[in-house]
PDB file of C-alpha atoms and ligand atoms in Angstrom:
ATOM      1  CA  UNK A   1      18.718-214.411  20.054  1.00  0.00           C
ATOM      2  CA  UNK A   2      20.988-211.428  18.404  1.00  0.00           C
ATOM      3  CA  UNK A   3      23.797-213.755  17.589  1.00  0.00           C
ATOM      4  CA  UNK A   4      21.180-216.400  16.038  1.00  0.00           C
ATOM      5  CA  UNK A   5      20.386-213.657  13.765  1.00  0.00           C
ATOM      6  CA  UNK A   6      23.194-212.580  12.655  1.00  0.00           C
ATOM      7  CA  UNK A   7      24.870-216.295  12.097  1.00  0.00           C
ATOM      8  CA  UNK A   8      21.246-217.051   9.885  1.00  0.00           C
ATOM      9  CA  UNK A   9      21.921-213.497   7.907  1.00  0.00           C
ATOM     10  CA  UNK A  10      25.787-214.936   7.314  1.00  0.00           C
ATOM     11  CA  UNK A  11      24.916-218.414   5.939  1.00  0.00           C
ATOM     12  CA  UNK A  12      21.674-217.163   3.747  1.00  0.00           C
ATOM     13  CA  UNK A  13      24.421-214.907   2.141  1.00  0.00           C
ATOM     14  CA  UNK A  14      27.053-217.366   2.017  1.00  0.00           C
ATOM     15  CA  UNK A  15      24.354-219.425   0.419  1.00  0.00           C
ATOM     16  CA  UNK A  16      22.962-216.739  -1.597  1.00  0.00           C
ATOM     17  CA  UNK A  17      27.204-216.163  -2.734  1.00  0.00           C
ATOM     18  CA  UNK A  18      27.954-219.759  -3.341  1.00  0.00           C
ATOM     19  CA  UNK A  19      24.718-220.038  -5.441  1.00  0.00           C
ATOM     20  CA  UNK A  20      25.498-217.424  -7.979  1.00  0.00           C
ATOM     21  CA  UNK A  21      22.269-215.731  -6.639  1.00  0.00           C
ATOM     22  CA  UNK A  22      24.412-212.611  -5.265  1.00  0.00           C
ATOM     23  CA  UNK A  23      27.469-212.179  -7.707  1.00  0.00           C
ATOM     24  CA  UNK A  24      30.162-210.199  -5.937  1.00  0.00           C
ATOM     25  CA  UNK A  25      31.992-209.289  -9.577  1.00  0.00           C
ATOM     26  CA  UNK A  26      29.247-207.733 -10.324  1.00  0.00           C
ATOM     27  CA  UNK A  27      29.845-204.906  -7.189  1.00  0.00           C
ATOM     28  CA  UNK A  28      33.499-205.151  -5.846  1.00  0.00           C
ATOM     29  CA  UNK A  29      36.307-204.801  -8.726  1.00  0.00           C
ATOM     30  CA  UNK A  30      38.047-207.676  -9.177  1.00  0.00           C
ATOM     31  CA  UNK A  31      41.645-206.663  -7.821  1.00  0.00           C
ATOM     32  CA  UNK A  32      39.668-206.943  -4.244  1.00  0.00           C
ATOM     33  CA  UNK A  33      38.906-210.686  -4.627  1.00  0.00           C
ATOM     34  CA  UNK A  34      41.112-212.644  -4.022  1.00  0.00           C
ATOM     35  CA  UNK A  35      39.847-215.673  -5.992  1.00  0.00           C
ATOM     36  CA  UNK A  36      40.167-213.479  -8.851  1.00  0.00           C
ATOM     37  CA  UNK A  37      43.475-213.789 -11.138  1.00  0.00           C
ATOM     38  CA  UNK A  38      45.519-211.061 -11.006  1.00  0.00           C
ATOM     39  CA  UNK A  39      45.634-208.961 -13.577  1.00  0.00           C
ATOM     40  CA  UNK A  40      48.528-206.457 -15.344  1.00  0.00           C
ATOM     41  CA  UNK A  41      46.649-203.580 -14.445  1.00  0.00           C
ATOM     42  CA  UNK A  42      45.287-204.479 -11.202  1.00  0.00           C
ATOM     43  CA  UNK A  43      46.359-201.340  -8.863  1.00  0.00           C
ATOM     44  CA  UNK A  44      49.231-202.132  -6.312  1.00  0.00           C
ATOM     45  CA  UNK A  45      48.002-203.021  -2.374  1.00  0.00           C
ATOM     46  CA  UNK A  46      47.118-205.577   0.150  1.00  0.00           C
ATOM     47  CA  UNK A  47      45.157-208.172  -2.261  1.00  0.00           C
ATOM     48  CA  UNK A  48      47.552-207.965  -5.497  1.00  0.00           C
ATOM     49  CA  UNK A  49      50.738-208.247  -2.708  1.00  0.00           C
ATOM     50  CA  UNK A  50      49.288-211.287  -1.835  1.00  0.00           C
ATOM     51  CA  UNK A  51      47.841-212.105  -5.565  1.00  0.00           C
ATOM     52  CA  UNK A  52      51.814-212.046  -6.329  1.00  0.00           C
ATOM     53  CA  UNK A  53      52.960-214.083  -4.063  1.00  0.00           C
ATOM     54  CA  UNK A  54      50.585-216.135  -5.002  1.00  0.00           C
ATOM     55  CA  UNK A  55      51.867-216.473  -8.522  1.00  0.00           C
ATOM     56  CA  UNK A  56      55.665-217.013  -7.011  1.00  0.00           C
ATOM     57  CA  UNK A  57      54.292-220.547  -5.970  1.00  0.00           C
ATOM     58  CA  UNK A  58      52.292-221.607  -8.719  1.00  0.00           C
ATOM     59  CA  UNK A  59      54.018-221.986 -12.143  1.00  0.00           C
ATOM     60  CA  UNK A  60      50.885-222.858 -14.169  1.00  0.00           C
ATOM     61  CA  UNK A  61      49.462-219.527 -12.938  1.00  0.00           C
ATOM     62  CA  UNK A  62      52.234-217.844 -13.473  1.00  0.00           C
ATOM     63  CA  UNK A  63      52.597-218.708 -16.623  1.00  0.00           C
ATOM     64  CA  UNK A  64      49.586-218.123 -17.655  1.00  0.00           C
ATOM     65  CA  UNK A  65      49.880-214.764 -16.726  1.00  0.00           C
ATOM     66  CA  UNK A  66      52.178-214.160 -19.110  1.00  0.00           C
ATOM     67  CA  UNK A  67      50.326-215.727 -21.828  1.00  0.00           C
ATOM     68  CA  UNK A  68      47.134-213.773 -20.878  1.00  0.00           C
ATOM     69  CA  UNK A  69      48.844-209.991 -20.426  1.00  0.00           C
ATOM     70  CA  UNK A  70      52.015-209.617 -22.535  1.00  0.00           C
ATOM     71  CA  UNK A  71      52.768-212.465 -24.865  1.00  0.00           C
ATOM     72  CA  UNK A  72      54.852-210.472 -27.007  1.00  0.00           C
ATOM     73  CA  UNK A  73      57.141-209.402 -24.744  1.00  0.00           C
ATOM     74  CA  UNK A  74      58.123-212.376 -23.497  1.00  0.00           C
ATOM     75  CA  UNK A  75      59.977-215.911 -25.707  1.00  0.00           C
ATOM     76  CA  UNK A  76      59.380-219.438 -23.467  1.00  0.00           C
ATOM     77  CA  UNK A  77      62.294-221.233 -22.674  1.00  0.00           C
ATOM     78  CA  UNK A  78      63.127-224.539 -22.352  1.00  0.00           C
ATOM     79  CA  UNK A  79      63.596-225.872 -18.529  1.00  0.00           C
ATOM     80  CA  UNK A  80      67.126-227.037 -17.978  1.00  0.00           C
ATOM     81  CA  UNK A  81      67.148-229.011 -14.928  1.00  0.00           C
ATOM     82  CA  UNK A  82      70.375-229.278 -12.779  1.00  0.00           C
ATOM     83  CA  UNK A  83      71.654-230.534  -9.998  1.00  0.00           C
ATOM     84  CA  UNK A  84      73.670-227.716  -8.919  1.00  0.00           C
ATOM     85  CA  UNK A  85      71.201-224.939  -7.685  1.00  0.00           C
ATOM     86  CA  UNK A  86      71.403-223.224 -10.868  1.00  0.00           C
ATOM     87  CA  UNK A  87      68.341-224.251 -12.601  1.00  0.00           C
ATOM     88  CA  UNK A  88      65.672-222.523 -14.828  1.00  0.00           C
ATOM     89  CA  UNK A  89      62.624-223.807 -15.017  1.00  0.00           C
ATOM     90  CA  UNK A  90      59.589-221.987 -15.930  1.00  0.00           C
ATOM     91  CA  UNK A  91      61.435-218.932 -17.306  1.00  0.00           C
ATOM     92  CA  UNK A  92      61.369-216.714 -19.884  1.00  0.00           C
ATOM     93  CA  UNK A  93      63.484-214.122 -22.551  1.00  0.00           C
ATOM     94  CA  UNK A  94      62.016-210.958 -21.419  1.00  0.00           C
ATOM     95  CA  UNK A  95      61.861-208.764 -24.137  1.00  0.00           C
ATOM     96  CA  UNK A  96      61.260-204.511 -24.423  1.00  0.00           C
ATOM     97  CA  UNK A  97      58.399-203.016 -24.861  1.00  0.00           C
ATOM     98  CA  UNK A  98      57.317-201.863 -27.927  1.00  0.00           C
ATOM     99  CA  UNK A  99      54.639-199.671 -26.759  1.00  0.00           C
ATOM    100  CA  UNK A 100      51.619-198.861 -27.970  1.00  0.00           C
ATOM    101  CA  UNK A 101      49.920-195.804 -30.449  1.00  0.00           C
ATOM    102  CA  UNK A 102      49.075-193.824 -27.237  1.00  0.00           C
ATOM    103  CA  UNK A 103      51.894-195.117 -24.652  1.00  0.00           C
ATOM    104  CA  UNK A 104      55.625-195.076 -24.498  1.00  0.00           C
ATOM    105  CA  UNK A 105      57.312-197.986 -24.383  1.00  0.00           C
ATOM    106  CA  UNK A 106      60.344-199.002 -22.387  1.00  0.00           C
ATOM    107  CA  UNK A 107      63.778-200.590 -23.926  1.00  0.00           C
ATOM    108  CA  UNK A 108      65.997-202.473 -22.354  1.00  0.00           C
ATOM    109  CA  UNK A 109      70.233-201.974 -22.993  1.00  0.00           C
ATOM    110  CA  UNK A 110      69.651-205.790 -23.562  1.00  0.00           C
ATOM    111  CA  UNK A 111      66.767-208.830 -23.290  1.00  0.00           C
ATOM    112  CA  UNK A 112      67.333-210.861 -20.259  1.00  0.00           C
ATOM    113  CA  UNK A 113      66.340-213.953 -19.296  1.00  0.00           C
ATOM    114  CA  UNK A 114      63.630-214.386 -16.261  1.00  0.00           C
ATOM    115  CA  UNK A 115      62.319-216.619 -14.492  1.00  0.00           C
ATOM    116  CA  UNK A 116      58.713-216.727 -14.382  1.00  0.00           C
ATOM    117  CA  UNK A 117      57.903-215.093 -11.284  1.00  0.00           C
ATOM    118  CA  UNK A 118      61.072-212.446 -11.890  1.00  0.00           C
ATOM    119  CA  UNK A 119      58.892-211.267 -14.945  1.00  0.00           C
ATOM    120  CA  UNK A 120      56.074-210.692 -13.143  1.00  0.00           C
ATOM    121  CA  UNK A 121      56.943-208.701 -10.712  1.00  0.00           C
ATOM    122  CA  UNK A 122      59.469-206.738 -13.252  1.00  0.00           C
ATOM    123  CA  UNK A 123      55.907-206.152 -15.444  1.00  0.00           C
ATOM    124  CA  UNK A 124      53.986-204.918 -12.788  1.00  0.00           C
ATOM    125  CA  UNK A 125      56.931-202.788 -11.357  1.00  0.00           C
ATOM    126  CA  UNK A 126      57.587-200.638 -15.067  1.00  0.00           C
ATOM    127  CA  UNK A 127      53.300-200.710 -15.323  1.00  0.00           C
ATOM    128  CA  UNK A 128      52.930-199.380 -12.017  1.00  0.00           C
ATOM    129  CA  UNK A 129      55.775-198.247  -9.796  1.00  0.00           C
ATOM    130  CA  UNK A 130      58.355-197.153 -12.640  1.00  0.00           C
ATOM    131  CA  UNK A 131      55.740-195.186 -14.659  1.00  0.00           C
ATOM    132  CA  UNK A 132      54.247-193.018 -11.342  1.00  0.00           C
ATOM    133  CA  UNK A 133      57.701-192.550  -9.775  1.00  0.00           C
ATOM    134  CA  UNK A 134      58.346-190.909 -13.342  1.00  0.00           C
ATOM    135  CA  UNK A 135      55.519-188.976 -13.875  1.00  0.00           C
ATOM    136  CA  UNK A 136      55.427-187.930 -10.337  1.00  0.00           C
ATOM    137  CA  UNK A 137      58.977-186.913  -9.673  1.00  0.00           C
ATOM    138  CA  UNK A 138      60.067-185.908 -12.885  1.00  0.00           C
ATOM    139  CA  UNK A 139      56.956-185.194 -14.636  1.00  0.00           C
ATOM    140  CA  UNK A 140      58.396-187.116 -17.592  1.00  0.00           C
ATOM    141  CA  UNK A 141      58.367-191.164 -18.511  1.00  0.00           C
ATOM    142  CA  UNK A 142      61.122-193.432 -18.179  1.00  0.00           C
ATOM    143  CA  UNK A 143      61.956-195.127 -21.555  1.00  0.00           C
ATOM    144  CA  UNK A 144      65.340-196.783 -21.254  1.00  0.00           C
ATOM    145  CA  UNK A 145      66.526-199.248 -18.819  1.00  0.00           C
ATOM    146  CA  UNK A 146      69.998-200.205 -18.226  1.00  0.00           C
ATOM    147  CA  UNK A 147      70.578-203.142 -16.334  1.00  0.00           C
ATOM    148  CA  UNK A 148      73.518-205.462 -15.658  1.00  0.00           C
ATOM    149  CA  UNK A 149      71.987-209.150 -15.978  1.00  0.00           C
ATOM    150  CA  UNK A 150      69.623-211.057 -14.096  1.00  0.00           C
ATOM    151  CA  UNK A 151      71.157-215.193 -14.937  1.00  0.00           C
ATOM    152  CA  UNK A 152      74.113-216.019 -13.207  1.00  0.00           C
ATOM    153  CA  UNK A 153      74.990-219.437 -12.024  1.00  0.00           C
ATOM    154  CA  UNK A 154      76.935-218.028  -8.718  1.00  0.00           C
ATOM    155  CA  UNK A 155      76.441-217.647  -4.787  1.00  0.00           C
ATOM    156  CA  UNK A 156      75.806-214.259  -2.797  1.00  0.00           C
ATOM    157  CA  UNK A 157      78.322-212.079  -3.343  1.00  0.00           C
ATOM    158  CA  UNK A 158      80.531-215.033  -5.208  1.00  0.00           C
ATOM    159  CA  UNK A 159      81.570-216.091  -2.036  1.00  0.00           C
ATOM    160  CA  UNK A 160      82.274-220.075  -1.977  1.00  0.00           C
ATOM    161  CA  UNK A 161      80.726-221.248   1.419  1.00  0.00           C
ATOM    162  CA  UNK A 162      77.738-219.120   0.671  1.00  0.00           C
ATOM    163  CA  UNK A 163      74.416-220.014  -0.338  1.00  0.00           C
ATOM    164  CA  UNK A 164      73.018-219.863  -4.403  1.00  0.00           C
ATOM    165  CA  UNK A 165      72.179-216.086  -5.294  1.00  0.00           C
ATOM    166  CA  UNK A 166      68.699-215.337  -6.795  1.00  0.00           C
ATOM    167  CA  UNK A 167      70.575-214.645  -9.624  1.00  0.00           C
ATOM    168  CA  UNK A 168      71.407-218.270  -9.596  1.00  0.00           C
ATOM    169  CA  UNK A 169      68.222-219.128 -10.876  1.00  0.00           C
ATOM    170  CA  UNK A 170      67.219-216.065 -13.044  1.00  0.00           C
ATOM    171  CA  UNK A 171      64.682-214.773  -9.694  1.00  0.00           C
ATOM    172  CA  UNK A 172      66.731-211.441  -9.718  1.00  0.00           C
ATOM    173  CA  UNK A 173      68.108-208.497 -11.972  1.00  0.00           C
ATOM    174  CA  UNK A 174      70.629-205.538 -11.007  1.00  0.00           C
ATOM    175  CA  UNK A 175      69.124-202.614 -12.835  1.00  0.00           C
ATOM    176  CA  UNK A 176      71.988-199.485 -12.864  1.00  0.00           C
ATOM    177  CA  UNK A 177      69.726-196.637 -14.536  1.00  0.00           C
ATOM    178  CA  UNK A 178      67.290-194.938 -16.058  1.00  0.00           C
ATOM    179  CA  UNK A 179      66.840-192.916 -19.654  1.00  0.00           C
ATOM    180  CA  UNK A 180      63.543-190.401 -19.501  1.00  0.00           C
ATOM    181  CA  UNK A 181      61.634-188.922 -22.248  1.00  0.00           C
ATOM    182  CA  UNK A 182      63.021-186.128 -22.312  1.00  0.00           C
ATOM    183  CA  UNK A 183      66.784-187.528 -23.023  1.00  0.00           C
ATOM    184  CA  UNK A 184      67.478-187.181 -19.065  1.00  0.00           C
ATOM    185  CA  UNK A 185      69.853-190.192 -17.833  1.00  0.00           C
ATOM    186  CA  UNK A 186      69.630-190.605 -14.253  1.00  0.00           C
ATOM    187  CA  UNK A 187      71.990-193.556 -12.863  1.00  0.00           C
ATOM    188  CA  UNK A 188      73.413-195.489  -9.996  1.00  0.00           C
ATOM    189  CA  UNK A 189      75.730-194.109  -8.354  1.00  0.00           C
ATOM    190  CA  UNK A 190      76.408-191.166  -9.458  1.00  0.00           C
ATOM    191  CA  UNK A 191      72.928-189.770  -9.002  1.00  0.00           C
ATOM    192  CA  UNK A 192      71.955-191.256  -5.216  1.00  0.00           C
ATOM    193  CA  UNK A 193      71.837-188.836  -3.033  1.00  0.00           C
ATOM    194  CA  UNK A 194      70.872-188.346   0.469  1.00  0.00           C
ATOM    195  CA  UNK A 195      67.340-189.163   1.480  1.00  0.00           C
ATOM    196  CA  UNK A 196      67.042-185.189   2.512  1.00  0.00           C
ATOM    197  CA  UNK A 197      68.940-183.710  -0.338  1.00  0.00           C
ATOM    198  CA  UNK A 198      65.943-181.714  -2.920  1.00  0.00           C
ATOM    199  CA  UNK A 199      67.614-183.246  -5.726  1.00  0.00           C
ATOM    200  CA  UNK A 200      65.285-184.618  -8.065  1.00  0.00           C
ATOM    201  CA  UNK A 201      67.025-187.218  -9.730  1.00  0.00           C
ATOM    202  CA  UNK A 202      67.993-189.034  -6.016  1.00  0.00           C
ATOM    203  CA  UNK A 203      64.329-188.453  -5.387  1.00  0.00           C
ATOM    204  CA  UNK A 204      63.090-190.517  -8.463  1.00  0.00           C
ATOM    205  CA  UNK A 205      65.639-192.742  -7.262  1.00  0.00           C
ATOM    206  CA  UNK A 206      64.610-193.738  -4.057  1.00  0.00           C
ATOM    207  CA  UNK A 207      60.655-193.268  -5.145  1.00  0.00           C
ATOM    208  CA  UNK A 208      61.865-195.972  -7.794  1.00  0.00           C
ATOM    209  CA  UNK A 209      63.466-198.674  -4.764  1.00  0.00           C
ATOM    210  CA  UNK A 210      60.007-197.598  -2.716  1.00  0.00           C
ATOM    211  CA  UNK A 211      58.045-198.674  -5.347  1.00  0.00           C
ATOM    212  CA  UNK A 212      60.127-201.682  -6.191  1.00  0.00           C
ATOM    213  CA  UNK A 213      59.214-202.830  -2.636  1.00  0.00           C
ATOM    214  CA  UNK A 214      55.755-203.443  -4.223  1.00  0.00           C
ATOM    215  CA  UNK A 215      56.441-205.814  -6.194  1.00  0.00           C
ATOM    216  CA  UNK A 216      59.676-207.796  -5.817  1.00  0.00           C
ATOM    217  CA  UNK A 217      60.283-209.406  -2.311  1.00  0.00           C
ATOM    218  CA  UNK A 218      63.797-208.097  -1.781  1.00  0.00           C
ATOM    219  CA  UNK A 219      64.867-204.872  -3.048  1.00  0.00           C
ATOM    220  CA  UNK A 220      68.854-204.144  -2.046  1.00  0.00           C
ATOM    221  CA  UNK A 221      70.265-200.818  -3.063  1.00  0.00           C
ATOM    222  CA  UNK A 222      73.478-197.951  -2.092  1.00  0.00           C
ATOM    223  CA  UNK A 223      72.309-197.801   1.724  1.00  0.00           C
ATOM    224  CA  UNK A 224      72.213-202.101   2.140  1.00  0.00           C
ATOM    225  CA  UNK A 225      76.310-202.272   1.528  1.00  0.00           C
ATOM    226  CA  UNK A 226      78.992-201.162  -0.560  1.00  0.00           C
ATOM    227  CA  UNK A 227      77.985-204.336  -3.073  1.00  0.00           C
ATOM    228  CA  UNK A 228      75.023-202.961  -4.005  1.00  0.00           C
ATOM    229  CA  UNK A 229      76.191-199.070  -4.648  1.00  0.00           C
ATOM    230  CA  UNK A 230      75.687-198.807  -8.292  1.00  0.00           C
ATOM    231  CA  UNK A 231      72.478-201.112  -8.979  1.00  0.00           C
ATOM    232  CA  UNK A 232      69.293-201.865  -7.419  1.00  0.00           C
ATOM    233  CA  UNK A 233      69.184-205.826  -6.791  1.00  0.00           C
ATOM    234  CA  UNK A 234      64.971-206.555  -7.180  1.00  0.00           C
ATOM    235  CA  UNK A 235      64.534-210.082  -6.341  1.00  0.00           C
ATOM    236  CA  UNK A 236      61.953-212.146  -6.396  1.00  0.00           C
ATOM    237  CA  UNK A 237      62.255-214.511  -3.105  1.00  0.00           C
ATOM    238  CA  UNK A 238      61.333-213.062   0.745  1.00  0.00           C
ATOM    239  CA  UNK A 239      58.811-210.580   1.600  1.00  0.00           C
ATOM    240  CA  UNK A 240      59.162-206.846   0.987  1.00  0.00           C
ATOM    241  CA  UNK A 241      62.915-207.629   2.286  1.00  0.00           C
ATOM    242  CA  UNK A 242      63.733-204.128   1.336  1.00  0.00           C
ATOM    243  CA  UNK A 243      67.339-201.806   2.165  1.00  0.00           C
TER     244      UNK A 243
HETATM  245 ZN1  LIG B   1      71.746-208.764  -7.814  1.00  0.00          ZN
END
């Protein structure tokens, strides 16, 4: 009798949902629902994760994501097909920010190309992760960022009988350091330090690789291996794959 209840209440709301009669926009914000497109400014968690990687498989979305949230910071480039693993297809020039009246922006050392799901998770990293490891750790913002390329048509590690890198196909960039407001330049290697040590600038760094892991599926950094000991690699493929 209970259960017949309860399974009538479900499909009279179900009903009531599908219907337009109860509207759940209208109660639950829309980074919660996961029908919803995701949004720039939709706060990091469960839902967005899987919003994301979302996006990763579906290049119209993706795209349109960057047409809807930043379209000046971002040039459309032309696919280029090929048969040897290095393709680009759906990618982009991804460009600095010029910020806004009441925001700092962030410059790169250089534009780099993307591809399209690489510059989505690189936006919402600098909106959300870059900007609170900042203001949290060194009560400043960051407004430089030095990187060291994201396009290369290569294999992991250049090694010949391995597989294509992520960089292969513009899914990955090797970011070296950071400039703050305040003129600070904090930098791989030189400032990573050991996950105990009180030093703020190897704080910032590892709060910057933690919240990498939010939005790019494999972050590699100094503790992965002696490849990785002057840049963060934040890739785009895998899940939170993060060392
Ligand atoms: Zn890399």
């Amino acid at each position: 009798m209970g259960l017949t209840l309860i399974c009538l209440v479900l499909i009279g709301l179900g009903v009531a949902i599908q219907r337009d009669i109860i509207v759940l926009e209208r109660w639950i914000p829309a980074h919660y629902l996961p029908w919803a497109p995701l949004q720039l400014e939709d706060p990091p968690g469960m839902v967005t994760g899987w919003k994301l990687s979302r996006l990763n498989e579906n290049p119209a979305a993706c795209r349109a994501f960057l047409e809807r949230e930043v379209p000046q910071r971002v040039t459309f480039l032309p696919d280029r097909p090929s048969d040897n693993g290095c393709n680009l297809i759906n990618s982009v020039r991804m460009h600095s920010s010029p910020g806004t009246s009441g925001e700092q922006g962030v410059r790169f050392n250089q534009s780099f190309i993307a591809s399209c799901p690489l510059a989505v998770s690189w936006l919402r990293f600098e909106r959300h992760g870059l900007k609170s490891a900042a203001q949290e750790v060194m009560g400043s913002e960051v407004t430089h960022v030095s990187h060291v390329g994201s396009y290369a048509c290569r294999n992991i590690y250049g090694r010949e009988n391995a597989r294509r890198s992520e960089h292969a196909t513009a899914d990955a960039l090797d970011v070296t350091g950071f400039t703050l407001a305040d003129g600070r330049h904090i930098r791989l290697p030189r400032d990573w330090t050991a996950p105990d040590d009180e030093d703020a600038p190897g704080r910032f760094l590892r709060a910057v690789q933690d919240a990498a892991c939010e939005s790019f599926g494999t972050v590699l950094g100094p503790d992965y291996n002696a490849a990785h000991r002057d840049h963060f690699h934040l890739g785009t493929r895998g899940w939170r794959f993060c060392r």
